[in-house]
Short mmCIF file of C-alpha atoms in Angstrom, two decimals:
data_model
loop_
_atom_site.label_atom_id
_atom_site.label_comp_id
_atom_site.label_asym_id
_atom_site.label_seq_id
_atom_site.Cartn_x
_atom_site.Cartn_y
_atom_site.Cartn_z
CA LEU A 1 108.64 115.53 118.80
CA ALA A 2 111.06 115.23 121.63
CA LYS A 3 114.76 116.55 121.20
CA THR A 4 117.62 114.34 122.42
CA THR A 5 120.90 115.18 123.41
CA GLN A 6 123.78 112.95 123.59
CA PRO A 7 127.68 113.28 123.52
CA ILE A 8 129.21 113.92 120.11
CA SER A 9 131.90 111.19 121.10
CA MET A 10 133.41 108.80 123.23
CA ASP A 11 136.47 106.46 123.37
CA SER A 12 136.83 103.15 124.88
CA TYR A 13 139.18 100.14 124.99
CA GLU A 14 138.30 96.63 124.26
CA GLY A 15 136.77 94.78 126.81
CA GLN A 16 135.50 97.75 128.66
CA GLU A 17 131.81 98.48 129.41
CA VAL A 18 130.49 101.70 127.67
CA ASN A 19 127.58 103.70 128.82
CA ILE A 20 126.19 106.13 126.56
CA THR A 21 123.58 108.73 128.18
CA CYS A 22 121.07 110.67 126.31
CA SER A 23 118.85 113.32 127.48
CA HIS A 24 115.22 113.68 126.37
CA ASN A 25 113.50 116.03 128.58
CA ASN A 26 110.44 116.77 126.83
CA ILE A 27 109.39 113.32 126.23
CA ALA A 28 105.54 112.29 126.20
CA THR A 29 103.96 109.79 127.57
CA ASN A 30 103.41 107.42 124.70
CA ASP A 31 107.28 107.58 123.46
CA TYR A 32 109.50 104.95 123.35
CA ILE A 33 113.29 105.37 123.43
CA THR A 34 115.12 103.43 121.02
CA TRP A 35 118.75 103.17 120.25
CA TYR A 36 120.21 102.38 116.75
CA GLN A 37 123.66 101.67 115.63
CA GLN A 38 125.20 102.65 112.26
CA PHE A 39 128.16 101.68 110.56
CA PRO A 40 130.00 103.87 107.81
CA SER A 41 127.82 103.47 104.58
CA GLN A 42 125.10 101.33 106.22
CA GLY A 43 121.61 102.22 107.29
CA PRO A 44 121.08 102.28 111.04
CA ARG A 45 120.34 99.08 112.82
CA PHE A 46 117.99 98.73 115.71
CA ILE A 47 119.82 97.82 118.88
CA ILE A 48 117.09 98.14 121.74
CA GLN A 49 114.15 99.85 122.79
CA GLY A 50 112.69 100.74 126.30
CA TYR A 51 109.54 102.52 127.81
CA LYS A 52 110.66 102.82 131.39
CA THR A 53 112.91 100.93 133.89
CA LYS A 54 115.45 98.31 132.26
CA VAL A 55 115.60 96.34 129.42
CA THR A 56 118.24 94.04 128.29
CA ASN A 57 118.93 91.78 125.16
CA GLU A 58 121.64 89.91 123.84
CA VAL A 59 123.87 92.96 122.45
CA ALA A 60 122.89 95.80 125.07
CA SER A 61 120.97 97.14 128.36
CA LEU A 62 118.96 100.36 128.38
CA PHE A 63 118.47 102.19 131.68
CA ILE A 64 115.69 104.34 132.17
CA PRO A 65 114.62 106.25 135.28
CA ALA A 66 111.30 106.75 136.45
CA ASP A 67 111.09 110.15 135.11
CA ARG A 68 112.00 109.17 131.68
CA LYS A 69 113.79 112.41 130.88
CA SER A 70 116.90 110.33 130.04
CA SER A 71 117.96 106.84 129.45
CA THR A 72 121.49 105.30 129.25
CA LEU A 73 122.55 102.61 126.53
CA SER A 74 125.14 100.16 128.19
CA LEU A 75 127.34 97.92 126.06
CA PRO A 76 128.95 95.02 128.04
CA ARG A 77 132.69 94.48 126.92
CA VAL A 78 133.20 96.21 123.64
CA SER A 79 135.15 94.96 120.80
CA LEU A 80 136.81 96.78 118.20
CA SER A 81 133.58 95.97 116.02
CA ASP A 82 131.44 98.06 118.05
CA THR A 83 132.96 101.30 116.79
CA ALA A 84 129.98 103.06 115.11
CA VAL A 85 127.79 105.88 115.69
CA TYR A 86 124.94 105.58 118.37
CA TYR A 87 121.80 107.44 117.88
CA CYS A 88 119.11 107.79 120.64
CA LEU A 89 115.52 108.35 119.40
CA VAL A 90 112.02 109.13 120.92
CA ASP A 91 109.69 107.94 118.96
CA SER A 92 105.89 107.34 118.96
CA PRO A 93 104.00 104.76 117.10
CA GLY A 94 103.38 105.63 113.72
CA GLN A 95 105.33 109.18 114.02
CA LYS A 96 108.53 110.20 111.95
CA LEU A 97 111.98 109.22 113.42
CA VAL A 98 113.94 112.34 113.77
CA PHE A 99 117.89 111.61 114.22
CA GLY A 100 119.74 113.78 116.59
CA THR A 101 123.59 113.96 116.24
CA GLY A 102 124.43 110.63 117.63
CA THR A 103 127.30 109.54 119.59
CA ARG A 104 130.58 108.41 117.70
CA LEU A 105 132.10 105.67 119.83
CA LEU A 106 135.80 104.66 119.10
CA VAL A 107 136.76 101.40 120.20
CA SER A 108 140.42 101.04 120.44
CA PRO A 109 142.75 97.72 121.08
CA GLY B 1 113.60 90.37 112.18
CA ALA B 2 112.08 92.39 109.50
CA VAL B 3 114.29 93.09 106.42
CA VAL B 4 113.95 96.22 104.36
CA SER B 5 115.99 96.06 100.90
CA GLN B 6 117.15 98.92 99.09
CA HIS B 7 118.20 99.30 95.65
CA PRO B 8 120.91 100.01 94.19
CA SER B 9 123.34 99.89 96.77
CA ARG B 10 125.72 102.68 95.01
CA VAL B 11 125.00 104.30 91.72
CA ILE B 12 126.95 107.14 89.65
CA CYS B 13 125.11 109.34 87.21
CA LYS B 14 125.68 112.34 85.03
CA SER B 15 124.41 115.78 86.07
CA GLY B 16 121.02 116.55 84.60
CA THR B 17 119.72 112.80 84.77
CA SER B 18 117.15 111.33 87.06
CA VAL B 19 117.76 108.41 89.19
CA LYS B 20 115.48 106.15 90.90
CA ILE B 21 116.12 104.19 94.17
CA GLU B 22 113.98 101.26 95.20
CA CYS B 23 112.84 100.54 99.09
CA ARG B 24 111.20 97.34 99.55
CA SER B 25 109.89 95.58 102.91
CA LEU B 26 110.69 92.15 102.22
CA ASP B 27 108.69 90.37 105.18
CA PHE B 28 106.12 92.89 106.45
CA GLN B 29 103.65 95.34 105.08
CA ALA B 30 105.00 98.76 105.28
CA THR B 31 102.18 101.44 105.84
CA THR B 32 104.76 104.05 106.17
CA MET B 33 108.24 104.57 104.61
CA PHE B 34 110.60 107.29 105.32
CA TRP B 35 113.59 108.57 103.29
CA TYR B 36 116.52 110.30 104.49
CA ARG B 37 119.65 111.97 103.43
CA GLN B 38 123.13 111.66 105.04
CA PHE B 39 125.84 113.86 104.13
CA PRO B 40 129.38 112.68 105.36
CA LYS B 41 130.24 113.24 109.12
CA GLN B 42 126.61 113.95 109.24
CA SER B 43 123.37 112.42 110.85
CA LEU B 44 120.19 111.43 108.95
CA MET B 45 118.13 114.13 107.91
CA LEU B 46 114.53 113.44 107.00
CA MET B 47 113.35 114.22 103.56
CA ALA B 48 109.98 112.92 103.61
CA THR B 49 107.30 110.60 104.97
CA SER B 50 105.58 108.10 102.22
CA ASN B 51 102.18 106.56 103.10
CA GLU B 52 101.05 103.88 100.82
CA GLY B 53 98.28 105.04 98.33
CA SER B 54 98.60 108.83 99.18
CA LYS B 55 100.92 111.70 98.53
CA ALA B 56 104.22 111.89 100.51
CA THR B 57 104.78 114.75 103.13
CA TYR B 58 107.96 116.57 102.39
CA GLU B 59 109.95 118.03 105.29
CA GLN B 60 110.63 121.90 105.16
CA GLY B 61 113.23 122.66 102.54
CA VAL B 62 112.82 119.76 100.74
CA GLU B 63 111.74 120.13 97.01
CA LYS B 64 108.96 117.66 96.10
CA ASP B 65 109.37 118.42 92.38
CA LYS B 66 112.91 117.28 92.50
CA PHE B 67 112.62 114.29 95.12
CA LEU B 68 109.45 112.47 93.45
CA ILE B 69 108.20 109.73 95.93
CA ASN B 70 106.05 107.16 94.84
CA HIS B 71 104.25 104.39 97.54
CA ALA B 72 102.29 102.45 95.24
CA SER B 73 102.26 99.26 97.08
CA LEU B 74 102.52 98.09 100.94
CA THR B 75 105.95 96.75 100.00
CA LEU B 76 107.58 99.27 97.80
CA SER B 77 108.28 103.06 97.73
CA THR B 78 110.74 104.93 95.24
CA LEU B 79 112.58 107.90 95.45
CA THR B 80 113.46 109.69 92.34
CA VAL B 81 116.11 112.12 92.18
CA THR B 82 115.15 114.42 89.03
CA SER B 83 117.61 116.38 87.28
CA ALA B 84 120.20 115.40 89.39
CA HIS B 85 123.41 117.75 90.42
CA PRO B 86 126.77 117.08 92.21
CA GLU B 87 125.27 118.88 95.39
CA ASP B 88 122.74 115.89 95.41
CA SER B 89 125.49 113.58 95.77
CA SER B 90 124.83 111.93 99.03
CA PHE B 91 123.77 108.74 101.19
CA TYR B 92 120.07 108.19 100.63
CA ILE B 93 118.34 105.86 103.51
CA CYS B 94 114.93 104.60 103.79
CA SER B 95 113.00 102.99 106.45
CA ALA B 96 109.88 101.43 107.08
CA SER B 97 107.42 100.63 109.62
CA GLY B 98 104.48 98.93 110.12
CA GLY B 99 102.67 95.49 109.98
CA PHE B 100 102.97 93.68 113.47
CA LEU B 101 105.84 95.90 114.81
CA ASN B 102 104.73 99.29 116.18
CA THR B 103 107.51 101.56 116.81
CA GLU B 104 110.50 99.90 115.60
CA ALA B 105 111.76 100.81 112.21
CA PHE B 106 113.73 98.96 109.81
CA PHE B 107 116.33 100.69 107.64
CA GLY B 108 117.75 99.67 104.24
CA GLN B 109 121.00 99.29 103.43
CA GLY B 110 121.47 102.79 101.90
CA THR B 111 122.20 104.30 98.32
CA ARG B 112 125.27 106.15 97.51
CA LEU B 113 124.42 108.48 94.96
CA THR B 114 127.38 110.02 93.02
CA VAL B 115 126.29 112.91 90.49
CA VAL B 116 129.33 113.84 88.08
#
């Protein structure tokens, strides 16, 4: 299982763009990169998933370079409600999900 | 999107008693369910992998006789914390995958267990 490394915490202000980078040097060919968001006392919530290049949905973008050894979650114009812990995971279909430390994002007014 | 329902959301029990937590996939068949435990300010720690119709696979250090997992159907897995002690107090979360979605996992709301 590929291990992921991401910053423990980040601070931002409302309206700014936030980029959280995750390293996964040992990613395998069949692995996908998935990001989850977790609020206190709630289960994680799926944000976005990608395999390579760029993926965008209504809440975020995910940038993955050609070597796939890292990925960057981009949150455009964050609000106070985006304060949460963000987890980067590398997973293969049918395999167990192992969580790393996550990044605690604090958005201030 | 797919929904995973976990019940109860919060439970307080006396030391020495057992508590059952249910995890249901509401709109898809979950061939595999996972159980996690999360202590305050920490990440989710995988406890076990539950496959429908077979025995659960426990992670190293997790006592299978203390944390009983049953996955009797494609939509229901249960975790029973037996002879609970205060140190078992934690946030327990289940997730499910399978059906038409290959890699995306869906998580329950979590269960806050407090053993007094």
